[in-house]
CSV table of C-alpha atoms and ligand atoms in Angstrom, one decimal:
chain,number,residue,atom,x,y,z
A,872,UNK,CA,25.9,-5.0,-1.0
A,873,UNK,CA,23.8,-1.9,-1.4
A,874,UNK,CA,20.4,-1.8,0.4
A,875,UNK,CA,17.8,-3.7,-1.6
A,876,UNK,CA,15.0,-1.2,-1.3
A,877,UNK,CA,16.7,1.1,-3.8
A,878,UNK,CA,17.0,1.0,-7.6
A,879,UNK,CA,20.8,0.5,-7.3
A,880,UNK,CA,20.7,-2.3,-4.8
A,881,UNK,CA,18.0,-4.1,-6.7
A,882,UNK,CA,19.9,-3.9,-10.1
A,883,UNK,CA,23.1,-5.0,-8.4
A,884,UNK,CA,21.6,-8.3,-7.1
A,885,UNK,CA,19.6,-8.9,-10.3
A,886,UNK,CA,22.8,-8.6,-12.3
A,887,UNK,CA,24.8,-10.8,-9.9
A,888,UNK,CA,22.4,-13.6,-10.5
A,889,UNK,CA,21.6,-12.8,-14.1
A,890,UNK,CA,17.9,-12.8,-13.1
A,891,UNK,CA,15.2,-12.1,-15.7
A,892,UNK,CA,11.7,-10.9,-14.6
A,893,UNK,CA,8.9,-13.4,-15.2
A,894,UNK,CA,5.8,-11.5,-16.3
A,895,UNK,CA,3.6,-14.5,-15.6
A,896,UNK,CA,4.5,-14.3,-11.9
A,897,UNK,CA,3.5,-10.6,-11.5
A,898,UNK,CA,7.0,-9.6,-10.5
A,899,UNK,CA,7.3,-5.9,-9.7
A,900,UNK,CA,9.9,-5.5,-7.0
A,901,UNK,CA,9.7,-2.6,-4.5
A,902,UNK,CA,12.5,-0.1,-4.8
A,903,UNK,CA,11.3,2.6,-2.4
A,904,UNK,CA,12.4,2.5,1.3
A,905,UNK,CA,9.6,4.9,2.4
A,906,UNK,CA,6.9,2.6,1.1
A,907,UNK,CA,8.6,-0.5,2.6
A,908,UNK,CA,8.7,1.3,6.0
A,909,UNK,CA,5.1,2.3,5.7
A,910,UNK,CA,4.0,-1.3,5.0
A,911,UNK,CA,6.0,-2.7,7.9
A,912,UNK,CA,4.8,0.0,10.3
A,913,UNK,CA,1.2,-0.4,9.3
A,914,UNK,CA,1.4,-4.2,9.9
A,915,UNK,CA,2.3,-3.6,13.6
A,916,UNK,CA,4.7,-6.5,13.8
A,917,UNK,CA,6.5,-7.1,17.0
A,918,UNK,CA,9.1,-9.6,18.1
A,919,UNK,CA,6.3,-11.9,19.3
A,920,UNK,CA,4.8,-12.2,15.8
A,921,UNK,CA,5.1,-14.9,13.2
A,922,UNK,CA,4.7,-13.4,9.7
A,923,UNK,CA,3.6,-15.0,6.5
A,924,UNK,CA,5.0,-13.2,3.4
A,925,UNK,CA,3.6,-14.2,0.1
A,926,UNK,CA,6.1,-13.7,-2.8
A,927,UNK,CA,9.3,-12.4,-1.2
A,928,UNK,CA,11.0,-11.7,-4.6
A,929,UNK,CA,14.6,-10.9,-3.9
A,930,UNK,CA,13.9,-10.5,-0.2
A,931,UNK,CA,13.6,-6.7,0.0
A,932,UNK,CA,10.6,-6.6,2.4
A,933,UNK,CA,11.6,-9.9,4.0
A,934,UNK,CA,14.7,-8.2,5.5
A,935,UNK,CA,12.5,-5.6,7.1
A,936,UNK,CA,10.1,-8.3,8.4
A,937,UNK,CA,13.0,-10.4,9.7
A,938,UNK,CA,14.3,-7.5,11.7
A,939,UNK,CA,11.0,-6.9,13.4
A,940,UNK,CA,9.3,-10.3,13.8
A,941,UNK,CA,10.0,-13.4,15.7
A,942,UNK,CA,9.6,-15.6,12.7
A,943,UNK,CA,9.0,-15.1,9.0
A,944,UNK,CA,7.7,-17.7,6.6
A,945,UNK,CA,8.2,-16.6,3.0
A,946,UNK,CA,6.5,-18.5,0.2
A,947,UNK,CA,8.0,-17.9,-3.3
A,948,UNK,CA,7.0,-19.7,-6.5
A,949,UNK,CA,9.9,-18.8,-8.7
A,950,UNK,CA,12.8,-21.2,-8.3
A,951,UNK,CA,15.2,-18.7,-9.8
A,952,UNK,CA,14.7,-16.5,-6.8
A,953,UNK,CA,15.7,-19.1,-4.2
A,954,UNK,CA,19.5,-18.7,-4.5
A,955,UNK,CA,19.1,-15.0,-4.4
A,956,UNK,CA,17.0,-15.2,-1.2
A,957,UNK,CA,19.6,-17.5,0.3
A,958,UNK,CA,22.1,-14.7,-0.3
A,959,UNK,CA,20.0,-11.6,0.7
A,960,UNK,CA,18.6,-13.3,3.8
A,961,UNK,CA,21.8,-15.1,4.9
A,962,UNK,CA,22.2,-13.0,8.1
A,963,UNK,CA,18.7,-13.8,9.4
A,964,UNK,CA,18.1,-17.1,11.2
A,965,UNK,CA,14.4,-16.5,11.7
A,966,UNK,CA,13.3,-16.8,8.1
A,967,UNK,CA,12.1,-20.0,6.3
A,968,UNK,CA,11.8,-19.7,2.6
A,969,UNK,CA,9.4,-22.2,1.0
A,970,UNK,CA,9.6,-22.6,-2.8
A,971,UNK,CA,5.9,-23.3,-3.5
A,972,UNK,CA,2.8,-21.9,-5.1
A,973,UNK,CA,0.9,-20.2,-2.3
A,974,UNK,CA,-2.4,-21.4,-3.8
A,975,UNK,CA,-1.4,-25.0,-3.5
A,976,UNK,CA,0.3,-24.9,-0.1
A,977,UNK,CA,-1.2,-26.2,3.0
A,978,UNK,CA,-0.7,-23.0,5.0
A,979,UNK,CA,-2.5,-24.3,8.0
A,980,UNK,CA,0.0,-27.1,8.5
A,981,UNK,CA,3.0,-24.7,8.2
A,982,UNK,CA,1.5,-22.3,10.7
A,983,UNK,CA,0.9,-25.2,13.0
A,984,UNK,CA,4.6,-26.3,12.7
A,985,UNK,CA,6.1,-22.8,12.9
A,986,UNK,CA,3.8,-21.0,15.3
A,987,UNK,CA,2.1,-23.7,17.2
A,988,UNK,CA,-1.2,-22.9,15.5
A,989,UNK,CA,-1.3,-19.4,16.9
A,990,UNK,CA,-2.5,-16.6,14.6
A,991,UNK,CA,0.0,-15.1,12.1
A,992,UNK,CA,0.2,-11.7,10.4
A,993,UNK,CA,0.3,-11.8,6.6
A,994,UNK,CA,2.4,-9.1,5.0
A,995,UNK,CA,3.0,-9.0,1.2
A,996,UNK,CA,3.4,-7.1,-2.0
A,997,UNK,CA,1.0,-9.5,-3.8
A,998,UNK,CA,1.3,-10.8,-7.3
A,999,UNK,CA,-1.6,-9.0,-8.8
A,1000,UNK,CA,-2.7,-11.8,-11.2
A,1001,UNK,CA,-3.9,-13.9,-8.2
A,1002,UNK,CA,-4.8,-11.3,-5.6
A,1003,UNK,CA,-8.5,-12.4,-5.3
A,1004,UNK,CA,-7.9,-16.1,-4.9
A,1005,UNK,CA,-5.1,-15.4,-2.4
A,1006,UNK,CA,-7.3,-13.1,-0.3
A,1007,UNK,CA,-10.4,-15.3,-0.5
A,1008,UNK,CA,-8.3,-18.4,0.4
A,1009,UNK,CA,-6.8,-16.6,3.4
A,1010,UNK,CA,-10.3,-15.3,4.6
A,1011,UNK,CA,-12.3,-18.5,4.0
A,1012,UNK,CA,-9.6,-21.1,4.8
A,1013,UNK,CA,-9.0,-22.3,8.3
A,1014,UNK,CA,-5.6,-20.7,8.8
A,1015,UNK,CA,-5.5,-18.6,12.0
A,1016,UNK,CA,-4.8,-15.0,10.8
A,1017,UNK,CA,-4.7,-11.8,12.9
A,1018,UNK,CA,-4.3,-9.3,10.1
A,1019,UNK,CA,-3.4,-9.0,6.4
A,1020,UNK,CA,-1.4,-6.0,5.2
A,1021,UNK,CA,-0.9,-6.1,1.5
A,1022,UNK,CA,-0.1,-4.1,-1.6
A,1023,UNK,CA,-2.8,-4.7,-4.2
A,1024,UNK,CA,-3.9,-3.0,-7.4
A,1025,UNK,CA,-5.7,0.2,-6.6
A,1026,UNK,CA,-9.0,-1.0,-8.1
A,1027,UNK,CA,-8.9,-4.1,-6.0
A,1028,UNK,CA,-8.4,-2.1,-2.8
A,1029,UNK,CA,-11.5,0.0,-3.9
A,1030,UNK,CA,-13.5,-3.2,-4.4
A,1031,UNK,CA,-12.5,-4.5,-1.0
A,1032,UNK,CA,-13.8,-1.3,0.7
A,1033,UNK,CA,-16.9,-0.3,-1.3
A,1034,UNK,CA,-20.5,-0.7,-0.3
A,1035,UNK,CA,-23.8,-1.5,-2.1
A,1036,UNK,CA,-24.9,0.3,-5.3
A,1037,UNK,CA,-21.4,0.8,-6.8
A,1038,UNK,CA,-20.1,-1.0,-9.8
A,1039,UNK,CA,-17.1,-2.3,-7.9
A,1040,UNK,CA,-19.3,-3.9,-5.2
A,1041,UNK,CA,-19.2,-7.7,-5.2
A,1042,UNK,CA,-18.4,-11.0,-3.6
A,1043,UNK,CA,-14.8,-9.8,-2.7
A,1044,UNK,CA,-16.2,-6.6,-1.0
A,1045,UNK,CA,-18.6,-8.7,1.1
A,1046,UNK,CA,-16.1,-11.4,2.0
A,1047,UNK,CA,-13.5,-8.8,3.1
A,1048,UNK,CA,-16.1,-6.8,5.1
A,1049,UNK,CA,-17.6,-9.9,6.7
A,1050,UNK,CA,-14.3,-11.2,8.0
A,1051,UNK,CA,-12.2,-8.0,8.4
A,1052,UNK,CA,-12.2,-4.3,8.9
A,1053,UNK,CA,-10.4,-2.8,5.9
A,1054,UNK,CA,-8.3,0.3,6.1
A,1055,UNK,CA,-6.2,2.0,3.4
A,1056,UNK,CA,-2.6,2.6,4.4
A,1057,UNK,CA,-1.0,4.3,1.4
A,1058,UNK,CA,-1.4,4.9,-2.3
A,1059,UNK,CA,1.7,3.9,-4.2
A,1060,UNK,CA,2.9,5.2,-7.6
A,1061,UNK,CA,4.2,2.8,-10.4
A,1062,UNK,CA,7.7,4.5,-10.0
A,1063,UNK,CA,8.2,2.7,-6.6
A,1064,UNK,CA,8.6,-0.6,-8.4
A,1065,UNK,CA,11.0,-2.3,-10.8
A,1066,UNK,CA,9.7,-2.9,-13.5
A,1067,UNK,CA,7.0,-0.3,-13.3
A,1068,UNK,CA,3.4,-1.8,-13.2
A,1069,UNK,CA,0.9,-0.4,-15.6
A,1070,UNK,CA,-1.6,0.2,-12.8
A,1071,UNK,CA,-1.7,2.2,-9.6
A,1072,UNK,CA,-1.2,0.4,-6.3
A,1073,UNK,CA,-2.6,0.6,-2.8
A,1074,UNK,CA,-1.5,-0.8,0.6
A,1075,UNK,CA,-4.5,-2.0,2.5
A,1076,UNK,CA,-4.7,-3.5,6.0
A,1077,UNK,CA,-7.4,-6.0,6.8
A,1078,UNK,CA,-7.9,-6.6,10.5
A,1079,UNK,CA,-9.7,-9.8,11.2
A,1080,UNK,CA,-12.8,-9.5,13.4
A,1081,UNK,CA,-13.0,-11.8,16.5
A,1082,UNK,CA,-16.8,-11.9,15.8
A,1083,UNK,CA,-18.3,-11.2,12.4
A,1084,UNK,CA,-20.3,-7.9,12.3
A,1085,UNK,CA,-23.6,-9.7,11.2
A,1086,UNK,CA,-25.4,-12.7,12.4
A,1087,UNK,CA,-25.6,-15.6,10.0
A,1088,UNK,CA,-26.8,-19.1,10.7
A,1089,UNK,CA,-24.7,-20.6,8.0
A,1090,UNK,CA,-21.7,-18.7,6.6
A,1091,UNK,CA,-21.1,-21.0,3.7
A,1092,UNK,CA,-24.7,-20.8,2.6
A,1093,UNK,CA,-24.6,-17.0,2.9
A,1094,UNK,CA,-21.6,-16.9,0.6
A,1095,UNK,CA,-23.2,-19.2,-2.0
A,1096,UNK,CA,-26.2,-16.8,-2.0
A,1097,UNK,CA,-23.8,-13.8,-2.5
A,1098,UNK,CA,-21.9,-15.5,-5.3
A,1099,UNK,CA,-25.1,-16.5,-7.1
A,1100,UNK,CA,-26.4,-12.9,-6.8
A,1101,UNK,CA,-23.3,-11.4,-8.4
A,1102,UNK,CA,-22.8,-14.2,-11.0
A,1103,UNK,CA,-26.0,-12.8,-12.6
A,1104,UNK,CA,-25.6,-9.2,-11.9
A,1105,UNK,CA,-28.0,-8.0,-14.6
A,1106,UNK,CA,-30.9,-10.2,-13.4
A,1107,UNK,CA,-33.2,-9.4,-10.5
A,1108,UNK,CA,-32.2,-11.2,-7.3
A,1109,UNK,CA,-35.2,-13.5,-7.5
A,1110,UNK,CA,-34.3,-14.7,-11.0
A,1111,UNK,CA,-30.5,-14.8,-10.3
A,1112,UNK,CA,-31.0,-17.0,-7.3
A,1113,UNK,CA,-33.7,-19.2,-8.8
A,1114,UNK,CA,-31.5,-19.8,-11.9
A,1115,UNK,CA,-28.7,-21.1,-9.8
A,1116,UNK,CA,-29.0,-24.9,-10.0
A,1117,UNK,CA,-26.6,-25.5,-7.1
A,1118,UNK,CA,-28.9,-23.6,-4.7
A,1119,UNK,CA,-32.1,-25.4,-5.7
A,1120,UNK,CA,-34.3,-22.5,-4.4
A,1121,UNK,CA,-37.9,-22.0,-5.6
A,1122,UNK,CA,-38.8,-18.6,-6.9
A,1123,UNK,CA,-41.7,-18.3,-4.5
A,1124,UNK,CA,-39.5,-18.9,-1.5
A,1125,UNK,CA,-37.1,-16.2,-2.6
A,1126,UNK,CA,-39.9,-13.8,-3.3
A,1127,UNK,CA,-41.4,-14.5,0.1
A,1128,UNK,CA,-38.1,-13.9,1.9
A,1129,UNK,CA,-37.7,-10.5,0.1
A,1130,UNK,CA,-41.2,-9.6,1.1
A,1131,UNK,CA,-40.5,-10.4,4.7
A,1132,UNK,CA,-37.5,-8.2,4.6
A,1133,UNK,CA,-39.6,-5.3,3.1
A,1134,UNK,CA,-37.6,-5.3,-0.2
A,1135,UNK,CA,-39.2,-4.7,-3.6
A,1136,UNK,CA,-39.7,-7.9,-5.7
A,1137,UNK,CA,-37.5,-6.6,-8.6
A,1138,UNK,CA,-34.5,-5.7,-6.3
A,1139,UNK,CA,-31.0,-6.5,-7.6
A,1140,UNK,CA,-28.4,-8.2,-5.5
A,1141,UNK,CA,-25.9,-5.4,-5.9
A,1142,UNK,CA,-28.1,-3.1,-3.8
A,1143,UNK,CA,-28.1,-5.4,-0.7
A,1144,UNK,CA,-25.9,-4.7,2.3
A,1145,UNK,CA,-23.9,-7.4,4.1
A,1146,UNK,CA,-26.6,-7.3,6.8
A,1147,UNK,CA,-29.3,-7.9,4.3
A,1148,UNK,CA,-27.5,-10.8,2.7
A,1149,UNK,CA,-27.2,-12.3,6.2
A,1150,UNK,CA,-30.9,-11.8,6.8
A,1151,UNK,CA,-31.8,-13.2,3.4
A,1152,UNK,CA,-29.7,-16.3,3.7
A,1153,UNK,CA,-31.1,-16.9,7.2
A,1154,UNK,CA,-34.6,-16.8,5.8
A,1155,UNK,CA,-33.8,-19.1,2.9
A,1156,UNK,CA,-31.9,-21.7,4.9
B,655,SAM,N1,8.0,-8.9,-2.2
B,655,SAM,C1,8.8,-8.5,-3.3
B,655,SAM,C2,8.9,-7.0,-3.3
B,655,SAM,O1,8.1,-6.4,-2.7
B,655,SAM,O2,9.8,-6.5,-4.0
B,655,SAM,C3,8.2,-9.1,-4.6
B,655,SAM,C4,6.7,-8.7,-4.9
B,655,SAM,S1,6.2,-9.2,-6.5
B,655,SAM,C5,4.9,-8.0,-6.7
B,655,SAM,C6,5.3,-10.7,-6.3
B,655,SAM,C7,6.1,-11.9,-5.9
B,655,SAM,O3,5.2,-13.0,-5.8
B,655,SAM,C8,7.2,-12.3,-7.0
B,655,SAM,O4,8.4,-12.6,-6.3
B,655,SAM,C9,6.6,-13.6,-7.6
B,655,SAM,O5,7.6,-14.5,-8.1
B,655,SAM,C10,5.8,-14.2,-6.4
B,655,SAM,N2,4.7,-15.1,-6.8
B,655,SAM,C11,3.9,-15.0,-7.9
B,655,SAM,N3,3.0,-16.0,-7.9
B,655,SAM,C12,3.2,-16.7,-6.8
B,655,SAM,C13,2.5,-17.8,-6.2
B,655,SAM,N4,1.5,-18.4,-6.8
B,655,SAM,N5,3.0,-18.3,-5.0
B,655,SAM,C14,4.0,-17.7,-4.4
B,655,SAM,N6,4.7,-16.6,-4.9
B,655,SAM,C15,4.3,-16.1,-6.1
C-alpha cells in the first residue's frame, strides 16, 4: 500500500473500499506529508502520551500519532470509514477506534479507562462544521487535557487569537484565552487536502494553563456574562446584560460596576479585555 499522506495513497485506499466523501461530515483528508509532520511535531507527542484524535478519516494522521504516542484514541462518526481504519491501522496495537459522534461521547470516561484519568493531548484535523462546539466542549468540560493541536478554518484560528475591538473578537476568543495560550503553527493551502476545501486552513496549538491568567470568583458566571455581552453585540453592555433574562441583573447594578471599573456608561462588551470581564463578573456576583 502506498503511503496515505499522498494523493496516490489516498486515492488507492478510497477506491479499494469504494468510499464516497460525505460533505455533511466535513471530510477533507490530508494528502501532504509535510503538513502531517508539522502537526505531529508541534503537538510534542512522546511515547508517554495518550492522544485523542477527533475524526481520523482513513487514518492518515493516526498512523503518525500511533508511531509517536503510547496510546491513541481515535473517534470517527462515519461508519463507512471503520473497515478502512481497521485496514490502515492493522499494524498498530496502540490505537482504539471508536465509532461515535465526538459531541455525544463521554470523553472523560474513555480517558479514565485508557489513561487512568491523566491528561491527554488532543490532535486533529477537525471537521470545520463543528469546530466551535468541539473546542468549547474540550475547554469547558472536565476532561483532563494538556494541549490541543488542531487544524481549523483560518478565520476560526484568527478568532481564537484576537483581542478586544476587532470584529472577530467574541466568546470563543475569550474561552480559548482564558483556558489556554494559543500559538499558530502553520498556514495550510486548500491543495493539501482531498477534496480541496473552499477556505484556507491554519494549524493552531492551544496549551492549557495550569492556572488561568485572570482571577475570577466564578468561572461559569463570568462566561454567562461574556456570552450575554456578545449575544447583543450592537447594544451597550448595560442594555445587553440587563436584557438577558437568565442573568437577572438590574441596570443600576451593572452601571455601578462599570463606574467602579472606571469604564464609560455606554461601553460595548466587545471592547472589554478578559481581565475586565473577570473584574466585571466579580463585581456583579
Ligand atoms: N484526520 C483525517 C485527515 O486529516 O485526513 C480526516 C479529517 S476530516 C477534516 C474530519 C473527520 O472528522 C472526517 O473523517 C469526518 O468523518 C469526521 N467527523 C465529522 N464529524 C464528526 C463527529 N461529530 N464526531 C467524530 N468524527 C467526526
